[in-house]
Amino acid sequence: MAGLIMSSFGKCTHAVVRAMPSSLAQHALRQEKGEELDLARAQREHEVYVGVLKSKLGLQVIELPGDESLPDCPFVEDVAVVCEETALITRPGAPSRRKEVEEMKKALEQLHLNVIVMTDENATLDGGDVLFTGREFFVGLSKRTNQRGAEILADTFKDYAVSTVPVSDHLHLKSFCSMAGPNLIAIGSSEAAQKALKTMQQMSDHRYDKLTVPDDAAANCIYLNLPNKGHVLLHQAPEDYPESAKVYEKLKDHMLIPISSSEFKKVDGLLTCCSVLINKKLEQ
């Protein structure tokens, strides 16, 4: 079964994104108060991101409307975990984000996915804490995701092993790691990132290759395996993380697409945060 799983890893036909409300600038959640977000620049970054998915990569992109009462709503990754034909609508760890799930649920139902809603009030799960490797899931136990949330994910995706990884110094597991290829984990260089990687290696009976980048945030990338394009990797732009970009540039088998998310970073947003990727089988 593993061979079958891995052969489809990274395949993608659809992406769900959500427009940015102007409330993002002042009211989005952030771990630390820092530099003010430039809304116009953030909107341009988002437009480029969506344009790459739609025009450059040819995905069918479903664009949900923004909602001024939900300033964090562009970070759609946190409200749904999709694997094959099943979608788990999460229960985000931040109470202010719980209503974000409603639009996502409708969109995924319209794609005729098997939609399961996390309703247990003792559970929290942010999609940013969920790393699917194509073989198994790793779930970060963080300020936003708890053990009960991980258990419900395991019940939803019974075909795959699910292991939990403590996350303490970052918002999410994918704040410092992601998949950069079918067997390749991109990982940041910080002590916390390396400790988490060690935990994942100990939990798994599979040996993954690793791609270590100097900047934790730059380890958040998007890998896709697309017809006529092959291995595609969206990664943080050189102007934001020059040393990490040099590491990605060594991946000669990938079509590399650098994307800036410097404004999103100010409100804890990274590349994977802004889309939910789906591989729909062709209707017979």
CSV table of C-alpha atoms in Angstrom, one decimal:
chain,number,residue,atom,x,y,z
A,1,MET,CA,0.0,0.0,0.0
A,2,ALA,CA,2.9,2.4,0.8
A,3,GLY,CA,4.0,2.4,-2.8
A,4,LEU,CA,0.5,3.3,-4.0
A,5,ILE,CA,0.3,6.1,-1.4
A,6,MET,CA,3.6,7.6,-2.2
A,7,SER,CA,3.0,7.6,-6.0
A,8,SER,CA,0.0,10.0,-5.4
A,9,PHE,CA,1.8,12.1,-2.9
A,10,GLY,CA,1.7,15.8,-3.9
A,11,LYS,CA,-0.9,15.2,-6.6
A,12,CYS,CA,-3.4,18.1,-6.6
A,13,THR,CA,-6.3,19.3,-8.7
A,14,HIS,CA,-8.0,22.0,-6.5
A,15,ALA,CA,-7.1,24.6,-3.9
A,16,VAL,CA,-9.3,26.5,-1.5
A,17,VAL,CA,-8.2,30.0,-0.5
A,18,ARG,CA,-10.0,32.9,1.2
A,19,ALA,CA,-9.9,36.6,0.5
A,20,MET,CA,-8.2,38.9,3.0
A,21,PRO,CA,-10.4,41.2,5.2
A,22,SER,CA,-8.9,44.6,6.0
A,23,SER,CA,-9.4,43.6,9.7
A,24,LEU,CA,-6.4,41.3,9.3
A,25,ALA,CA,-4.0,44.3,9.8
A,26,GLN,CA,-5.3,45.3,13.2
A,27,HIS,CA,-7.0,42.3,14.6
A,28,ALA,CA,-5.3,39.1,13.5
A,29,LEU,CA,-3.9,37.0,16.2
A,30,ARG,CA,-0.2,37.2,16.6
A,31,GLN,CA,2.2,35.6,19.0
A,32,GLU,CA,4.2,38.7,19.5
A,33,LYS,CA,3.4,42.4,18.9
A,34,GLY,CA,5.8,43.5,16.3
A,35,GLU,CA,6.0,45.5,13.1
A,36,GLU,CA,2.7,46.7,11.7
A,37,LEU,CA,1.3,44.8,8.8
A,38,ASP,CA,1.1,46.6,5.5
A,39,LEU,CA,-2.4,45.6,4.3
A,40,ALA,CA,-1.9,46.7,0.6
A,41,ARG,CA,1.4,44.7,0.4
A,42,ALA,CA,-0.2,41.7,2.1
A,43,GLN,CA,-3.0,41.7,-0.4
A,44,ARG,CA,-0.5,41.8,-3.2
A,45,GLU,CA,1.4,38.9,-1.7
A,46,HIS,CA,-1.9,37.0,-1.5
A,47,GLU,CA,-2.8,37.8,-5.1
A,48,VAL,CA,0.6,36.5,-6.3
A,49,TYR,CA,0.2,33.3,-4.2
A,50,VAL,CA,-3.3,32.7,-5.6
A,51,GLY,CA,-2.1,33.6,-9.1
A,52,VAL,CA,0.7,31.0,-9.0
A,53,LEU,CA,-1.8,28.2,-7.9
A,54,LYS,CA,-4.3,29.2,-10.6
A,55,SER,CA,-2.4,30.5,-13.6
A,56,LYS,CA,1.1,29.1,-13.3
A,57,LEU,CA,0.2,25.6,-11.9
A,58,GLY,CA,-3.3,25.2,-13.4
A,59,LEU,CA,-5.2,24.3,-10.3
A,60,GLN,CA,-8.9,24.9,-9.9
A,61,VAL,CA,-8.9,27.5,-7.2
A,62,ILE,CA,-12.0,28.1,-5.1
A,63,GLU,CA,-11.9,31.6,-3.6
A,64,LEU,CA,-14.0,32.0,-0.5
A,65,PRO,CA,-15.1,35.6,0.5
A,66,GLY,CA,-13.3,37.3,3.3
A,67,ASP,CA,-15.1,38.2,6.5
A,68,GLU,CA,-14.3,41.3,8.5
A,69,SER,CA,-15.5,39.7,11.7
A,70,LEU,CA,-12.9,36.9,11.1
A,71,PRO,CA,-9.6,38.6,10.7
A,72,ASP,CA,-7.6,35.4,10.5
A,73,CYS,CA,-9.8,33.8,7.9
A,74,PRO,CA,-7.2,33.8,5.0
A,75,PHE,CA,-5.3,31.2,7.0
A,76,VAL,CA,-7.5,28.4,5.7
A,77,GLU,CA,-5.1,25.5,6.4
A,78,ASP,CA,-6.0,25.6,10.1
A,79,VAL,CA,-9.7,24.8,9.6
A,80,ALA,CA,-9.6,21.7,7.4
A,81,VAL,CA,-7.3,18.6,6.9
A,82,VAL,CA,-7.9,16.9,3.6
A,83,CYS,CA,-6.5,13.5,2.7
A,84,GLU,CA,-7.7,11.8,-0.5
A,85,GLU,CA,-11.5,12.0,-0.5
A,86,THR,CA,-12.0,12.8,3.2
A,87,ALA,CA,-12.0,16.2,4.8
A,88,LEU,CA,-11.9,16.8,8.6
A,89,ILE,CA,-13.3,20.2,9.6
A,90,THR,CA,-11.2,21.1,12.6
A,91,ARG,CA,-12.0,22.9,15.9
A,92,PRO,CA,-9.4,25.6,15.9
A,93,GLY,CA,-7.5,26.2,19.2
A,94,ALA,CA,-8.3,30.0,19.2
A,95,PRO,CA,-12.0,30.5,20.0
A,96,SER,CA,-12.1,33.6,17.8
A,97,ARG,CA,-11.4,31.4,14.8
A,98,ARG,CA,-14.1,28.8,15.3
A,99,LYS,CA,-16.6,30.4,12.9
A,100,GLU,CA,-14.1,30.2,10.1
A,101,VAL,CA,-15.0,26.6,9.6
A,102,GLU,CA,-18.5,27.3,8.2
A,103,GLU,CA,-17.5,28.6,4.7
A,104,MET,CA,-14.9,25.9,4.4
A,105,LYS,CA,-17.4,23.1,5.2
A,106,LYS,CA,-19.7,24.4,2.5
A,107,ALA,CA,-16.9,24.6,-0.1
A,108,LEU,CA,-15.7,21.0,0.6
A,109,GLU,CA,-19.2,19.6,0.6
A,110,GLN,CA,-19.7,21.2,-2.9
A,111,LEU,CA,-16.6,19.3,-4.0
A,112,HIS,CA,-18.4,16.1,-2.9
A,113,LEU,CA,-15.7,15.2,-0.3
A,114,ASN,CA,-16.6,13.0,2.6
A,115,VAL,CA,-16.8,15.8,5.2
A,116,ILE,CA,-16.4,15.0,8.9
A,117,VAL,CA,-16.8,17.8,11.5
A,118,MET,CA,-14.9,17.8,14.8
A,119,THR,CA,-17.6,18.6,17.3
A,120,ASP,CA,-16.0,17.4,20.6
A,121,GLU,CA,-15.7,20.4,22.8
A,122,ASN,CA,-12.7,19.0,24.6
A,123,ALA,CA,-10.8,18.8,21.3
A,124,THR,CA,-8.7,21.4,19.5
A,125,LEU,CA,-6.9,21.0,16.3
A,126,ASP,CA,-5.2,23.5,13.9
A,127,GLY,CA,-4.3,22.2,10.4
A,128,GLY,CA,-1.0,24.0,10.8
A,129,ASP,CA,-0.1,21.4,13.4
A,130,VAL,CA,-0.7,18.5,10.9
A,131,LEU,CA,2.1,17.2,8.8
A,132,PHE,CA,1.1,14.5,6.3
A,133,THR,CA,4.1,12.7,4.8
A,134,GLY,CA,2.3,10.5,2.3
A,135,ARG,CA,2.9,7.6,4.7
A,136,GLU,CA,1.7,8.9,8.1
A,137,PHE,CA,0.6,11.9,10.0
A,138,PHE,CA,2.6,13.8,12.6
A,139,VAL,CA,0.5,16.1,14.8
A,140,GLY,CA,2.0,18.9,16.8
A,141,LEU,CA,0.7,19.3,20.4
A,142,SER,CA,0.8,23.0,20.7
A,143,LYS,CA,-1.1,25.9,22.3
A,144,ARG,CA,-3.6,25.4,19.5
A,145,THR,CA,-3.8,21.6,19.2
A,146,ASN,CA,-4.4,19.0,22.0
A,147,GLN,CA,-4.3,15.3,22.4
A,148,ARG,CA,-8.0,14.8,21.9
A,149,GLY,CA,-7.8,16.7,18.6
A,150,ALA,CA,-5.0,14.3,17.5
A,151,GLU,CA,-7.1,11.3,18.5
A,152,ILE,CA,-10.0,12.5,16.4
A,153,LEU,CA,-7.7,13.0,13.4
A,154,ALA,CA,-6.5,9.4,13.9
A,155,ASP,CA,-10.1,8.1,14.0
A,156,THR,CA,-10.8,10.0,10.8
A,157,PHE,CA,-7.9,8.8,8.8
A,158,LYS,CA,-7.6,5.2,10.0
A,159,ASP,CA,-5.4,4.0,7.1
A,160,TYR,CA,-2.5,6.0,8.5
A,161,ALA,CA,-0.4,6.0,11.6
A,162,VAL,CA,-0.7,9.2,13.6
A,163,SER,CA,2.1,10.3,16.0
A,164,THR,CA,2.2,13.3,18.2
A,165,VAL,CA,5.1,15.8,18.6
A,166,PRO,CA,5.4,18.3,21.4
A,167,VAL,CA,5.6,21.9,20.0
A,168,SER,CA,6.6,24.6,22.6
A,169,ASP,CA,8.6,27.4,21.1
A,170,HIS,CA,6.5,27.9,17.9
A,171,LEU,CA,2.8,28.5,17.1
A,172,HIS,CA,2.5,25.2,15.0
A,173,LEU,CA,4.4,22.2,13.9
A,174,LYS,CA,4.6,23.5,10.4
A,175,SER,CA,6.1,26.8,11.7
A,176,PHE,CA,9.4,25.0,11.3
A,177,CYS,CA,8.9,22.0,9.0
A,178,SER,CA,7.0,20.7,6.0
A,179,MET,CA,7.3,18.2,3.1
A,180,ALA,CA,9.6,19.3,0.3
A,181,GLY,CA,9.2,16.1,-1.7
A,182,PRO,CA,7.8,12.6,-1.5
A,183,ASN,CA,10.3,11.5,1.1
A,184,LEU,CA,11.9,14.8,2.1
A,185,ILE,CA,11.2,16.8,5.2
A,186,ALA,CA,12.3,20.5,5.2
A,187,ILE,CA,13.3,21.4,8.7
A,188,GLY,CA,14.6,24.6,10.4
A,189,SER,CA,17.9,24.8,12.2
A,190,SER,CA,16.7,25.9,15.7
A,191,GLU,CA,17.1,23.6,18.6
A,192,ALA,CA,13.3,23.3,18.9
A,193,ALA,CA,13.0,22.3,15.3
A,194,GLN,CA,15.8,19.7,15.5
A,195,LYS,CA,14.4,18.3,18.7
A,196,ALA,CA,11.0,17.9,17.0
A,197,LEU,CA,12.6,16.2,14.0
A,198,LYS,CA,14.4,13.8,16.3
A,199,THR,CA,11.0,12.9,17.9
A,200,MET,CA,9.5,12.3,14.5
A,201,GLN,CA,12.4,10.1,13.4
A,202,GLN,CA,12.0,8.0,16.6
A,203,MET,CA,8.2,7.7,16.2
A,204,SER,CA,8.4,6.5,12.6
A,205,ASP,CA,9.4,3.2,11.2
A,206,HIS,CA,10.3,4.9,7.9
A,207,ARG,CA,13.6,6.8,7.3
A,208,TYR,CA,13.0,10.2,5.7
A,209,ASP,CA,15.5,12.4,4.0
A,210,LYS,CA,15.9,15.8,5.5
A,211,LEU,CA,16.6,19.3,4.0
A,212,THR,CA,17.8,21.6,6.7
A,213,VAL,CA,17.4,25.3,6.2
A,214,PRO,CA,18.9,28.1,8.4
A,215,ASP,CA,15.6,29.8,9.0
A,216,ASP,CA,12.7,28.0,10.7
A,217,ALA,CA,10.0,29.9,8.9
A,218,ALA,CA,11.7,29.1,5.5
A,219,ALA,CA,11.2,25.4,6.2
A,220,ASN,CA,7.5,26.0,5.5
A,221,CYS,CA,7.1,25.2,1.8
A,222,ILE,CA,4.5,23.6,-0.5
A,223,TYR,CA,5.4,20.5,-2.5
A,224,LEU,CA,3.2,19.5,-5.5
A,225,ASN,CA,3.5,16.7,-8.1
A,226,LEU,CA,1.7,18.0,-11.2
A,227,PRO,CA,1.0,16.6,-14.7
A,228,ASN,CA,3.5,18.1,-17.3
A,229,LYS,CA,5.3,19.9,-14.5
A,230,GLY,CA,6.6,17.1,-12.2
A,231,HIS,CA,8.0,18.1,-8.8
A,232,VAL,CA,7.0,21.6,-7.9
A,233,LEU,CA,8.1,23.5,-4.8
A,234,LEU,CA,6.8,26.8,-3.6
A,235,HIS,CA,9.3,28.2,-1.1
A,236,GLN,CA,10.1,31.4,0.7
A,237,ALA,CA,11.6,34.1,-1.5
A,238,PRO,CA,15.3,35.0,-1.4
A,239,GLU,CA,14.6,38.6,-0.4
A,240,ASP,CA,13.0,37.3,2.8
A,241,TYR,CA,15.4,34.4,3.6
A,242,PRO,CA,18.4,34.5,1.3
A,243,GLU,CA,20.5,31.7,3.0
A,244,SER,CA,17.5,29.3,3.1
A,245,ALA,CA,16.7,30.1,-0.5
A,246,LYS,CA,20.2,28.9,-1.5
A,247,VAL,CA,19.5,25.5,0.1
A,248,TYR,CA,16.3,25.2,-2.0
A,249,GLU,CA,18.1,26.2,-5.2
A,250,LYS,CA,20.2,22.9,-4.8
A,251,LEU,CA,17.0,20.9,-5.5
A,252,LYS,CA,17.7,20.4,-9.2
A,253,ASP,CA,14.8,18.0,-9.8
A,254,HIS,CA,12.2,20.5,-8.7
A,255,MET,CA,10.4,23.4,-10.5
A,256,LEU,CA,11.2,26.1,-7.9
A,257,ILE,CA,8.8,29.0,-7.3
A,258,PRO,CA,9.9,31.5,-4.8
A,259,ILE,CA,7.0,33.4,-3.1
A,260,SER,CA,7.3,36.2,-0.6
A,261,SER,CA,5.1,36.1,2.5
A,262,SER,CA,6.9,38.7,4.5
A,263,GLU,CA,3.6,40.5,5.5
A,264,PHE,CA,1.8,37.3,6.5
A,265,LYS,CA,4.8,36.4,8.7
A,266,LYS,CA,4.0,39.4,10.8
A,267,VAL,CA,0.7,37.7,11.8
A,268,ASP,CA,2.3,34.2,12.0
A,269,GLY,CA,1.2,33.2,8.5
A,270,LEU,CA,3.4,31.1,6.2
A,271,LEU,CA,3.0,29.6,2.8
A,272,THR,CA,1.1,26.4,3.7
A,273,CYS,CA,-1.3,28.5,5.8
A,274,CYS,CA,-3.1,30.2,2.9
A,275,SER,CA,-4.5,27.2,1.0
A,276,VAL,CA,-6.2,23.8,1.5
A,277,LEU,CA,-5.0,21.5,-1.3
A,278,ILE,CA,-7.2,18.7,-2.7
A,279,ASN,CA,-6.7,15.9,-5.2
A,280,LYS,CA,-10.1,15.1,-6.7
A,281,LYS,CA,-10.3,11.9,-8.7
A,282,LEU,CA,-11.8,12.5,-12.2
A,283,GLU,CA,-15.5,11.7,-12.3
A,284,GLN,CA,-16.0,8.5,-14.2
